[in-house]
């Protein structure tokens, strides 16, 4: 037989720990502070794009290594997985949800893989190219019809190359 649940009353500790509890500070930001914060995000956005381009160049080099050195594929796979995860996490912060979406697609594709065969390397390469397009054209938001078509094509390619599926002959 189960015991009845015990309800513990809220002691208000969380409220006391809140930033404005003791000081009575207003949570609303004034115009100057808001502008300063927006400028900071804008400056950081340019740096993010620059770092993303460098990261994508590194992914392109890693793919080249995977193609020429089969023994390096595991290391390359781990590297690409980590970079995709990083880009996925930061894309939305700076207003690039397509970067997040395509990086998530890449990360999810690589999640179960232990090696990269030629077809899988090609799928990774297509993802990297897609990410380059988003960054180089600074596509903010979810894009338009062209991006929707790109999204569908990328999904179809990923589905063909998933482990355990055989390409049509």
Backbone as JSON Lines, residues from 0, in Angstrom:
{"i":0,"aa":"X","n":[0.84,-1.17,0.0],"ca":[0.0,0.0,0.0],"c":[0.89,1.25,0.0]}
{"i":1,"aa":"X","n":[0.52,2.19,-0.82],"ca":[1.31,3.42,-0.93],"c":[0.95,4.41,0.16]}
{"i":2,"aa":"X","n":[1.96,5.16,0.57],"ca":[1.72,6.25,1.53],"c":[1.17,7.45,0.78]}
{"i":3,"aa":"X","n":[0.4,8.22,1.48],"ca":[-0.11,9.45,0.88],"c":[1.05,10.42,0.68]}
{"i":4,"aa":"X","n":[1.02,11.2,-0.41],"ca":[2.1,12.16,-0.61],"c":[2.08,13.24,0.47]}
{"i":5,"aa":"X","n":[3.27,13.69,0.8],"ca":[3.39,14.75,1.8],"c":[3.67,16.06,1.06]}
{"i":6,"aa":"X","n":[2.9,17.06,1.32],"ca":[3.1,18.36,0.7],"c":[3.9,19.24,1.65]}
{"i":7,"aa":"X","n":[4.98,19.81,1.12],"ca":[5.83,20.68,1.92],"c":[5.55,22.11,1.5]}
{"i":8,"aa":"X","n":[5.19,22.96,2.43],"ca":[4.86,24.35,2.06],"c":[6.09,25.11,1.57]}
{"i":9,"aa":"X","n":[5.86,26.02,0.65],"ca":[6.9,26.87,0.09],"c":[7.37,27.85,1.17]}
{"i":10,"aa":"X","n":[8.67,27.86,1.4],"ca":[9.21,28.76,2.43],"c":[9.68,30.09,1.84]}
{"i":11,"aa":"X","n":[9.55,30.24,0.55],"ca":[9.91,31.51,-0.08],"c":[11.4,31.71,-0.29]}
{"i":12,"aa":"X","n":[12.21,30.64,-0.2],"ca":[13.66,30.8,-0.35],"c":[14.05,31.29,-1.74]}
{"i":13,"aa":"X","n":[13.38,30.76,-2.74],"ca":[13.7,31.17,-4.1],"c":[13.42,32.66,-4.3]}
{"i":14,"aa":"X","n":[12.33,33.12,-3.74],"ca":[11.98,34.53,-3.86],"c":[13.04,35.41,-3.2]}
{"i":15,"aa":"X","n":[13.56,34.97,-2.05],"ca":[14.59,35.75,-1.35],"c":[15.9,35.79,-2.13]}
{"i":16,"aa":"X","n":[16.15,34.75,-2.93],"ca":[17.39,34.7,-3.71],"c":[17.3,35.51,-5.0]}
{"i":17,"aa":"X","n":[16.13,35.94,-5.37],"ca":[15.96,36.69,-6.61],"c":[16.74,38.0,-6.55]}
{"i":18,"aa":"X","n":[17.25,38.44,-7.69],"ca":[18.1,39.62,-7.76],"c":[17.42,40.86,-7.21]}
{"i":19,"aa":"X","n":[16.16,41.06,-7.51],"ca":[15.52,42.31,-7.13],"c":[14.7,42.21,-5.84]}
{"i":20,"aa":"X","n":[14.83,41.15,-5.1],"ca":[14.02,40.99,-3.89],"c":[14.37,42.03,-2.84]}
{"i":21,"aa":"X","n":[15.67,42.17,-2.53],"ca":[16.08,43.1,-1.47],"c":[16.23,44.53,-1.97]}
{"i":22,"aa":"X","n":[16.77,44.67,-3.16],"ca":[17.08,46.01,-3.65],"c":[15.88,46.72,-4.25]}
{"i":23,"aa":"X","n":[14.9,45.95,-4.65],"ca":[13.72,46.55,-5.26],"c":[14.01,47.06,-6.67]}
{"i":24,"aa":"X","n":[15.11,46.57,-7.27],"ca":[15.47,47.0,-8.62],"c":[14.36,46.64,-9.6]}
{"i":25,"aa":"X","n":[14.16,47.5,-10.54],"ca":[13.18,47.25,-11.59],"c":[13.81,46.29,-12.6]}
{"i":26,"aa":"X","n":[13.06,45.32,-13.02],"ca":[13.59,44.36,-13.98],"c":[13.58,44.93,-15.4]}
{"i":27,"aa":"X","n":[12.72,45.89,-15.66],"ca":[12.67,46.51,-16.98],"c":[13.98,47.24,-17.25]}
{"i":28,"aa":"X","n":[14.44,47.12,-18.51],"ca":[15.69,47.79,-18.89],"c":[15.38,49.15,-19.47]}
{"i":29,"aa":"X","n":[16.23,50.13,-19.14],"ca":[16.03,51.44,-19.74],"c":[16.55,51.41,-21.18]}
{"i":30,"aa":"X","n":[16.22,52.42,-21.94],"ca":[16.54,52.49,-23.37],"c":[18.05,52.38,-23.63]}
{"i":31,"aa":"X","n":[18.84,53.07,-22.84],"ca":[20.3,53.08,-23.03],"c":[20.89,51.69,-22.79]}
{"i":32,"aa":"X","n":[20.46,51.04,-21.72],"ca":[20.96,49.7,-21.41],"c":[20.55,48.71,-22.49]}
{"i":33,"aa":"X","n":[19.33,48.82,-22.95],"ca":[18.84,47.94,-24.0],"c":[19.65,48.11,-25.28]}
{"i":34,"aa":"X","n":[19.93,49.34,-25.66],"ca":[20.73,49.61,-26.86],"c":[22.15,49.06,-26.71]}
{"i":35,"aa":"X","n":[22.7,49.22,-25.52],"ca":[24.05,48.71,-25.24],"c":[24.09,47.19,-25.4]}
{"i":36,"aa":"X","n":[23.07,46.53,-24.87],"ca":[22.99,45.07,-24.96],"c":[22.81,44.61,-26.41]}
{"i":37,"aa":"X","n":[21.97,45.32,-27.16],"ca":[21.76,44.98,-28.57],"c":[23.06,45.14,-29.36]}
{"i":38,"aa":"X","n":[23.82,46.19,-29.06],"ca":[25.09,46.42,-29.75],"c":[26.08,45.3,-29.42]}
{"i":39,"aa":"X","n":[26.09,44.89,-28.18],"ca":[26.97,43.8,-27.76],"c":[26.64,42.51,-28.51]}
{"i":40,"aa":"X","n":[25.36,42.2,-28.62],"ca":[24.94,41.0,-29.35],"c":[25.32,41.13,-30.82]}
{"i":41,"aa":"X","n":[25.13,42.3,-31.4],"ca":[25.47,42.53,-32.81],"c":[26.97,42.34,-33.03]}
{"i":42,"aa":"X","n":[27.8,42.9,-32.15],"ca":[29.25,42.73,-32.26],"c":[29.64,41.27,-32.1]}
{"i":43,"aa":"X","n":[29.01,40.6,-31.17],"ca":[29.29,39.19,-30.94],"c":[28.83,38.34,-32.12]}
{"i":44,"aa":"X","n":[27.78,38.77,-32.8],"ca":[27.27,38.04,-33.95],"c":[28.3,38.0,-35.07]}
{"i":45,"aa":"X","n":[28.96,39.12,-35.32],"ca":[30.0,39.16,-36.35],"c":[31.15,38.23,-35.98]}
{"i":46,"aa":"X","n":[31.52,38.22,-34.72],"ca":[32.58,37.32,-34.26],"c":[32.14,35.86,-34.39]}
{"i":47,"aa":"X","n":[30.88,35.59,-34.05],"ca":[30.34,34.24,-34.18],"c":[30.42,33.76,-35.63]}
{"i":48,"aa":"X","n":[30.02,34.62,-36.57],"ca":[30.06,34.23,-37.98],"c":[31.49,33.95,-38.43]}
{"i":49,"aa":"X","n":[32.42,34.79,-37.98],"ca":[33.83,34.6,-38.33],"c":[34.35,33.27,-37.78]}
{"i":50,"aa":"X","n":[34.02,32.99,-36.53],"ca":[34.44,31.73,-35.91],"c":[33.78,30.53,-36.58]}
{"i":51,"aa":"X","n":[32.55,30.7,-37.02],"ca":[31.84,29.61,-37.69],"c":[32.49,29.3,-39.03]}
{"i":52,"aa":"X","n":[32.88,30.33,-39.76],"ca":[33.58,30.12,-41.04],"c":[34.88,29.35,-40.79]}
{"i":53,"aa":"X","n":[35.63,29.74,-39.77],"ca":[36.88,29.04,-39.44],"c":[36.58,27.59,-39.07]}
{"i":54,"aa":"X","n":[35.53,27.37,-38.32],"ca":[35.14,26.02,-37.93],"c":[34.77,25.18,-39.16]}
{"i":55,"aa":"X","n":[34.03,25.78,-40.08],"ca":[33.63,25.06,-41.29],"c":[34.84,24.72,-42.17]}
{"i":56,"aa":"X","n":[35.82,25.62,-42.21],"ca":[37.06,25.32,-42.93],"c":[37.76,24.13,-42.3]}
{"i":57,"aa":"X","n":[37.77,24.11,-40.97],"ca":[38.35,22.97,-40.25],"c":[37.61,21.67,-40.55]}
{"i":58,"aa":"X","n":[36.3,21.75,-40.66],"ca":[35.51,20.55,-40.99],"c":[35.84,20.07,-42.4]}
{"i":59,"aa":"X","n":[36.0,21.01,-43.32],"ca":[36.35,20.65,-44.69],"c":[37.71,19.94,-44.72]}
{"i":60,"aa":"X","n":[38.68,20.46,-43.97],"ca":[40.0,19.82,-43.89],"c":[39.9,18.44,-43.25]}
{"i":61,"aa":"X","n":[39.11,18.33,-42.21],"ca":[38.93,17.04,-41.53],"c":[38.32,16.01,-42.47]}
{"i":62,"aa":"X","n":[37.37,16.44,-43.29],"ca":[36.76,15.52,-44.26],"c":[37.8,15.04,-45.27]}
{"i":63,"aa":"X","n":[38.69,15.94,-45.68],"ca":[39.77,15.55,-46.58],"c":[40.66,14.49,-45.95]}
{"i":64,"aa":"X","n":[40.94,14.66,-44.67],"ca":[41.73,13.66,-43.94],"c":[41.01,12.33,-43.88]}
{"i":65,"aa":"X","n":[39.72,12.36,-43.63],"ca":[38.94,11.12,-43.53],"c":[38.97,10.36,-44.86]}
{"i":66,"aa":"X","n":[38.98,11.1,-45.96],"ca":[38.99,10.47,-47.28],"c":[40.33,9.83,-47.6]}
{"i":67,"aa":"X","n":[41.42,10.45,-47.13],"ca":[42.76,9.94,-47.47],"c":[43.36,9.05,-46.4]}
{"i":68,"aa":"X","n":[42.89,9.17,-45.17],"ca":[43.41,8.37,-44.06],"c":[42.27,7.64,-43.34]}
{"i":69,"aa":"X","n":[41.92,6.46,-43.8],"ca":[40.82,5.73,-43.15],"c":[41.03,5.53,-41.65]}
{"i":70,"aa":"X","n":[42.28,5.46,-41.21],"ca":[42.54,5.26,-39.78],"c":[42.17,6.5,-38.95]}
{"i":71,"aa":"X","n":[42.02,7.64,-39.6],"ca":[41.69,8.88,-38.88],"c":[40.19,9.13,-38.82]}
{"i":72,"aa":"X","n":[39.4,8.26,-39.42],"ca":[37.96,8.51,-39.52],"c":[37.26,8.65,-38.18]}
{"i":73,"aa":"X","n":[37.62,7.85,-37.21],"ca":[36.97,7.91,-35.89],"c":[37.23,9.28,-35.25]}
{"i":74,"aa":"X","n":[38.48,9.71,-35.3],"ca":[38.85,11.01,-34.74],"c":[38.13,12.14,-35.48]}
{"i":75,"aa":"X","n":[38.08,12.05,-36.8],"ca":[37.39,13.05,-37.62],"c":[35.9,13.07,-37.28]}
{"i":76,"aa":"X","n":[35.32,11.9,-37.15],"ca":[33.91,11.79,-36.81],"c":[33.61,12.49,-35.48]}
{"i":77,"aa":"X","n":[34.44,12.24,-34.48],"ca":[34.26,12.89,-33.18],"c":[34.39,14.41,-33.28]}
{"i":78,"aa":"X","n":[35.37,14.85,-34.06],"ca":[35.6,16.29,-34.25],"c":[34.39,16.95,-34.93]}
{"i":79,"aa":"X","n":[33.9,16.35,-35.98],"ca":[32.76,16.92,-36.72],"c":[31.52,16.94,-35.84]}
{"i":80,"aa":"X","n":[31.34,15.87,-35.1],"ca":[30.19,15.79,-34.18],"c":[30.22,16.94,-33.17]}
{"i":81,"aa":"X","n":[31.39,17.19,-32.59],"ca":[31.54,18.25,-31.59],"c":[31.31,19.63,-32.21]}
{"i":82,"aa":"X","n":[31.88,19.87,-33.38],"ca":[31.7,21.17,-34.04],"c":[30.24,21.41,-34.4]}
{"i":83,"aa":"X","n":[29.58,20.37,-34.9],"ca":[28.15,20.49,-35.25],"c":[27.34,20.84,-34.01]}
{"i":84,"aa":"X","n":[27.69,20.23,-32.9],"ca":[26.99,20.5,-31.64],"c":[27.18,21.96,-31.21]}
{"i":85,"aa":"X","n":[28.41,22.46,-31.35],"ca":[28.71,23.84,-30.96],"c":[27.94,24.84,-31.83]}
{"i":86,"aa":"X","n":[27.96,24.61,-33.14],"ca":[27.26,25.52,-34.05],"c":[25.76,25.46,-33.79]}
{"i":87,"aa":"X","n":[25.26,24.26,-33.55],"ca":[23.83,24.08,-33.26],"c":[23.43,24.92,-32.06]}
{"i":88,"aa":"X","n":[24.24,24.91,-31.03],"ca":[23.91,25.63,-29.81],"c":[23.94,27.14,-29.94]}
{"i":89,"aa":"X","n":[24.81,27.64,-30.8],"ca":[24.99,29.09,-30.88],"c":[24.18,29.75,-32.0]}
{"i":90,"aa":"X","n":[23.77,29.01,-33.0],"ca":[23.06,29.59,-34.13],"c":[21.83,30.38,-33.72]}
{"i":91,"aa":"X","n":[21.01,29.8,-32.89],"ca":[19.78,30.47,-32.46],"c":[20.03,31.7,-31.62]}
{"i":92,"aa":"X","n":[21.09,31.67,-30.84],"ca":[21.42,32.81,-29.97],"c":[21.64,34.07,-30.79]}
{"i":93,"aa":"X","n":[22.25,33.91,-31.96],"ca":[22.58,35.06,-32.79],"c":[21.61,35.27,-33.95]}
{"i":94,"aa":"X","n":[20.47,34.61,-33.9],"ca":[19.44,34.84,-34.91],"c":[19.61,34.05,-36.2]}
{"i":95,"aa":"X","n":[20.29,32.92,-36.12],"ca":[20.5,32.07,-37.29],"c":[19.89,30.68,-37.04]}
{"i":96,"aa":"X","n":[18.56,30.59,-37.01],"ca":[17.94,29.3,-36.74],"c":[18.24,28.24,-37.8]}
{"i":97,"aa":"X","n":[18.55,28.66,-39.04],"ca":[18.91,27.68,-40.05],"c":[20.24,27.02,-39.73]}
{"i":98,"aa":"X","n":[21.18,27.78,-39.18],"ca":[22.44,27.18,-38.73],"c":[22.16,26.12,-37.68]}
{"i":99,"aa":"X","n":[21.29,26.46,-36.75],"ca":[20.92,25.51,-35.7],"c":[20.27,24.28,-36.31]}
{"i":100,"aa":"X","n":[19.33,24.49,-37.21],"ca":[18.6,23.37,-37.81],"c":[19.52,22.45,-38.61]}
{"i":101,"aa":"X","n":[20.36,23.03,-39.47],"ca":[21.23,22.21,-40.31],"c":[22.35,21.55,-39.49]}
{"i":102,"aa":"X","n":[22.84,22.23,-38.46],"ca":[23.84,21.63,-37.57],"c":[23.22,20.49,-36.77]}
{"i":103,"aa":"X","n":[21.99,20.66,-36.36],"ca":[21.28,19.59,-35.65],"c":[21.11,18.38,-36.56]}
{"i":104,"aa":"X","n":[20.77,18.64,-37.82],"ca":[20.63,17.55,-38.79],"c":[21.95,16.79,-38.92]}
{"i":105,"aa":"X","n":[23.05,17.53,-39.01],"ca":[24.37,16.9,-39.11],"c":[24.7,16.13,-37.84]}
{"i":106,"aa":"X","n":[24.48,16.75,-36.7],"ca":[24.79,16.1,-35.42],"c":[23.95,14.83,-35.25]}
{"i":107,"aa":"X","n":[22.66,14.91,-35.55],"ca":[21.79,13.74,-35.43],"c":[22.22,12.64,-36.39]}
{"i":108,"aa":"X","n":[22.63,13.01,-37.6],"ca":[23.09,12.04,-38.58],"c":[24.32,11.29,-38.07]}
{"i":109,"aa":"X","n":[25.22,12.01,-37.42],"ca":[26.48,11.42,-36.95],"c":[26.35,10.69,-35.62]}
{"i":110,"aa":"X","n":[25.26,10.94,-34.92],"ca":[25.1,10.44,-33.55],"c":[25.36,8.94,-33.41]}
{"i":111,"aa":"X","n":[24.81,8.14,-34.31],"ca":[24.91,6.68,-34.2],"c":[26.09,6.1,-34.97]}
{"i":112,"aa":"X","n":[26.79,6.91,-35.73],"ca":[27.87,6.39,-36.58],"c":[29.13,6.11,-35.78]}
{"i":113,"aa":"X","n":[29.84,5.08,-36.22],"ca":[31.14,4.77,-35.63],"c":[32.26,4.94,-36.66]}
{"i":114,"aa":"X","n":[31.88,5.07,-37.92],"ca":[32.82,5.25,-39.01],"c":[32.12,6.08,-40.09]}
{"i":115,"aa":"X","n":[32.89,6.59,-41.03],"ca":[32.33,7.38,-42.12],"c":[32.67,6.73,-43.46]}
{"i":116,"aa":"X","n":[31.69,6.06,-44.07],"ca":[31.95,5.52,-45.4],"c":[31.87,6.67,-46.42]}
{"i":117,"aa":"X","n":[32.1,6.36,-47.69],"ca":[32.15,7.42,-48.7],"c":[30.84,8.19,-48.82]}
{"i":118,"aa":"X","n":[29.73,7.47,-48.82],"ca":[28.42,8.13,-48.93],"c":[28.17,9.03,-47.72]}
{"i":119,"aa":"X","n":[28.51,8.56,-46.55],"ca":[28.32,9.35,-45.33],"c":[29.22,10.58,-45.33]}
{"i":120,"aa":"X","n":[30.44,10.43,-45.85],"ca":[31.33,11.59,-45.97],"c":[30.72,12.62,-46.91]}
{"i":121,"aa":"X","n":[30.09,12.15,-47.97],"ca":[29.43,13.06,-48.91],"c":[28.27,13.8,-48.25]}
{"i":122,"aa":"X","n":[27.51,13.1,-47.41],"ca":[26.39,13.73,-46.71],"c":[26.93,14.8,-45.74]}
{"i":123,"aa":"X","n":[28.02,14.49,-45.06],"ca":[28.63,15.48,-44.16],"c":[29.09,16.69,-44.98]}
{"i":124,"aa":"X","n":[29.69,16.43,-46.12],"ca":[30.16,17.5,-46.99],"c":[29.0,18.39,-47.45]}
{"i":125,"aa":"X","n":[27.88,17.79,-47.77],"ca":[26.7,18.56,-48.18],"c":[26.21,19.43,-47.02]}
{"i":126,"aa":"X","n":[26.23,18.88,-45.81],"ca":[25.85,19.66,-44.63],"c":[26.79,20.87,-44.47]}
{"i":127,"aa":"X","n":[28.08,20.63,-44.6],"ca":[29.06,21.71,-44.44],"c":[28.82,22.79,-45.5]}
{"i":128,"aa":"X","n":[28.58,22.36,-46.74],"ca":[28.29,23.32,-47.81],"c":[27.04,24.13,-47.49]}
{"i":129,"aa":"X","n":[26.03,23.46,-46.96],"ca":[24.78,24.13,-46.6],"c":[25.02,25.16,-45.51]}
{"i":130,"aa":"X","n":[25.82,24.8,-44.52],"ca":[26.14,25.74,-43.44],"c":[26.92,26.94,-43.99]}
{"i":131,"aa":"X","n":[27.84,26.69,-44.94],"ca":[28.56,27.79,-45.58],"c":[27.6,28.76,-46.25]}
{"i":132,"aa":"X","n":[26.6,28.23,-46.94],"ca":[25.63,29.08,-47.64],"c":[24.92,29.99,-46.64]}
{"i":133,"aa":"X","n":[24.47,29.42,-45.54],"ca":[23.76,30.2,-44.52],"c":[24.66,31.3,-43.97]}
{"i":134,"aa":"X","n":[25.91,30.96,-43.67],"ca":[26.84,31.93,-43.1],"c":[27.23,32.99,-44.12]}
{"i":135,"aa":"X","n":[27.6,32.56,-45.33],"ca":[28.09,33.53,-46.32],"c":[27.0,34.49,-46.77]}
{"i":136,"aa":"X","n":[25.76,34.03,-46.81],"ca":[24.65,34.91,-47.2],"c":[23.97,35.55,-45.99]}
{"i":137,"aa":"X","n":[24.48,35.23,-44.81],"ca":[23.94,35.77,-43.55],"c":[22.42,35.64,-43.5]}
{"i":138,"aa":"X","n":[21.95,34.42,-43.72],"ca":[20.52,34.16,-43.76],"c":[19.99,34.06,-42.34]}
{"i":139,"aa":"X","n":[19.31,35.1,-41.92],"ca":[18.69,35.11,-40.59],"c":[17.26,34.63,-40.73]}
{"i":140,"aa":"X","n":[16.7,34.19,-39.63],"ca":[15.33,33.69,-39.69],"c":[15.3,32.3,-40.31]}
{"i":141,"aa":"X","n":[14.11,31.85,-40.67],"ca":[13.98,30.48,-41.17],"c":[14.08,30.39,-42.68]}
{"i":142,"aa":"X","n":[14.36,31.5,-43.36],"ca":[14.54,31.46,-44.8],"c":[13.23,31.43,-45.55]}
{"i":143,"aa":"X","n":[13.33,31.23,-46.85],"ca":[12.15,31.22,-47.72],"c":[11.99,29.9,-48.44]}
{"i":144,"aa":"X","n":[11.39,29.93,-49.63],"ca":[11.12,28.7,-50.38],"c":[12.39,27.95,-50.77]}
{"i":145,"aa":"X","n":[13.45,28.68,-51.12],"ca":[14.7,28.03,-51.49],"c":[15.27,27.24,-50.31]}
{"i":146,"aa":"X","n":[15.22,27.83,-49.13],"ca":[15.73,27.16,-47.93],"c":[14.86,25.95,-47.59]}
{"i":147,"aa":"X","n":[13.55,26.06,-47.83],"ca":[12.65,24.92,-47.59],"c":[12.99,23.77,-48.53]}
{"i":148,"aa":"X","n":[13.32,24.09,-49.77],"ca":[13.7,23.06,-50.73],"c":[15.04,22.44,-50.32]}
{"i":149,"aa":"X","n":[15.96,23.26,-49.88],"ca":[17.25,22.78,-49.4],"c":[17.07,21.84,-48.21]}
{"i":150,"aa":"X","n":[16.19,22.23,-47.31],"ca":[15.86,21.44,-46.13],"c":[15.36,20.05,-46.54]}
{"i":151,"aa":"X","n":[14.44,20.01,-47.5],"ca":[13.86,18.75,-47.97],"c":[14.91,17.88,-48.66]}
{"i":152,"aa":"X","n":[15.76,18.49,-49.47],"ca":[16.81,17.74,-50.17],"c":[17.81,17.16,-49.18]}
{"i":153,"aa":"X","n":[18.17,17.95,-48.19],"ca":[19.11,17.49,-47.17],"c":[18.53,16.3,-46.4]}
{"i":154,"aa":"X","n":[17.26,16.39,-46.05],"ca":[16.61,15.3,-45.33],"c":[16.57,14.03,-46.18]}
{"i":155,"aa":"X","n":[16.28,14.16,-47.46],"ca":[16.25,13.0,-48.35],"c":[17.63,12.35,-48.45]}
{"i":156,"aa":"X","n":[18.66,13.17,-48.55],"ca":[20.03,12.63,-48.61],"c":[20.4,11.92,-47.32]}
{"i":157,"aa":"X","n":[20.05,12.51,-46.2],"ca":[20.34,11.89,-44.89],"c":[19.62,10.56,-44.77]}
{"i":158,"aa":"X","n":[18.36,10.52,-45.18],"ca":[17.59,9.28,-45.1],"c":[18.21,8.17,-45.94]}
{"i":159,"aa":"X","n":[18.77,8.52,-47.1],"ca":[19.41,7.52,-47.96],"c":[20.69,6.96,-47.34]}
{"i":160,"aa":"X","n":[21.39,7.79,-46.59],"ca":[22.71,7.4,-46.08],"c":[22.7,6.92,-44.64]}
{"i":161,"aa":"X","n":[21.53,6.83,-44.03],"ca":[21.47,6.36,-42.65],"c":[22.03,4.95,-42.56]}
{"i":162,"aa":"X","n":[22.69,4.64,-41.46],"ca":[23.2,3.28,-41.29],"c":[22.05,2.28,-41.36]}
{"i":163,"aa":"X","n":[22.32,1.16,-42.04],"ca":[21.31,0.11,-42.12],"c":[20.4,0.24,-43.32]}
{"i":164,"aa":"X","n":[20.53,1.33,-44.08],"ca":[19.72,1.48,-45.29],"c":[20.62,1.25,-46.49]}
{"i":165,"aa":"X","n":[20.09,0.62,-47.49],"ca":[20.85,0.35,-48.71],"c":[20.37,1.3,-49.8]}
{"i":166,"aa":"X","n":[21.3,1.92,-50.51],"ca":[20.88,2.78,-51.61],"c":[20.21,1.97,-52.72]}
{"i":167,"aa":"X","n":[19.27,2.58,-53.43],"ca":[18.58,1.91,-54.53],"c":[19.57,1.64,-55.65]}
{"i":168,"aa":"X","n":[19.43,0.48,-56.29],"ca":[20.36,0.12,-57.36],"c":[19.7,0.15,-58.69]}
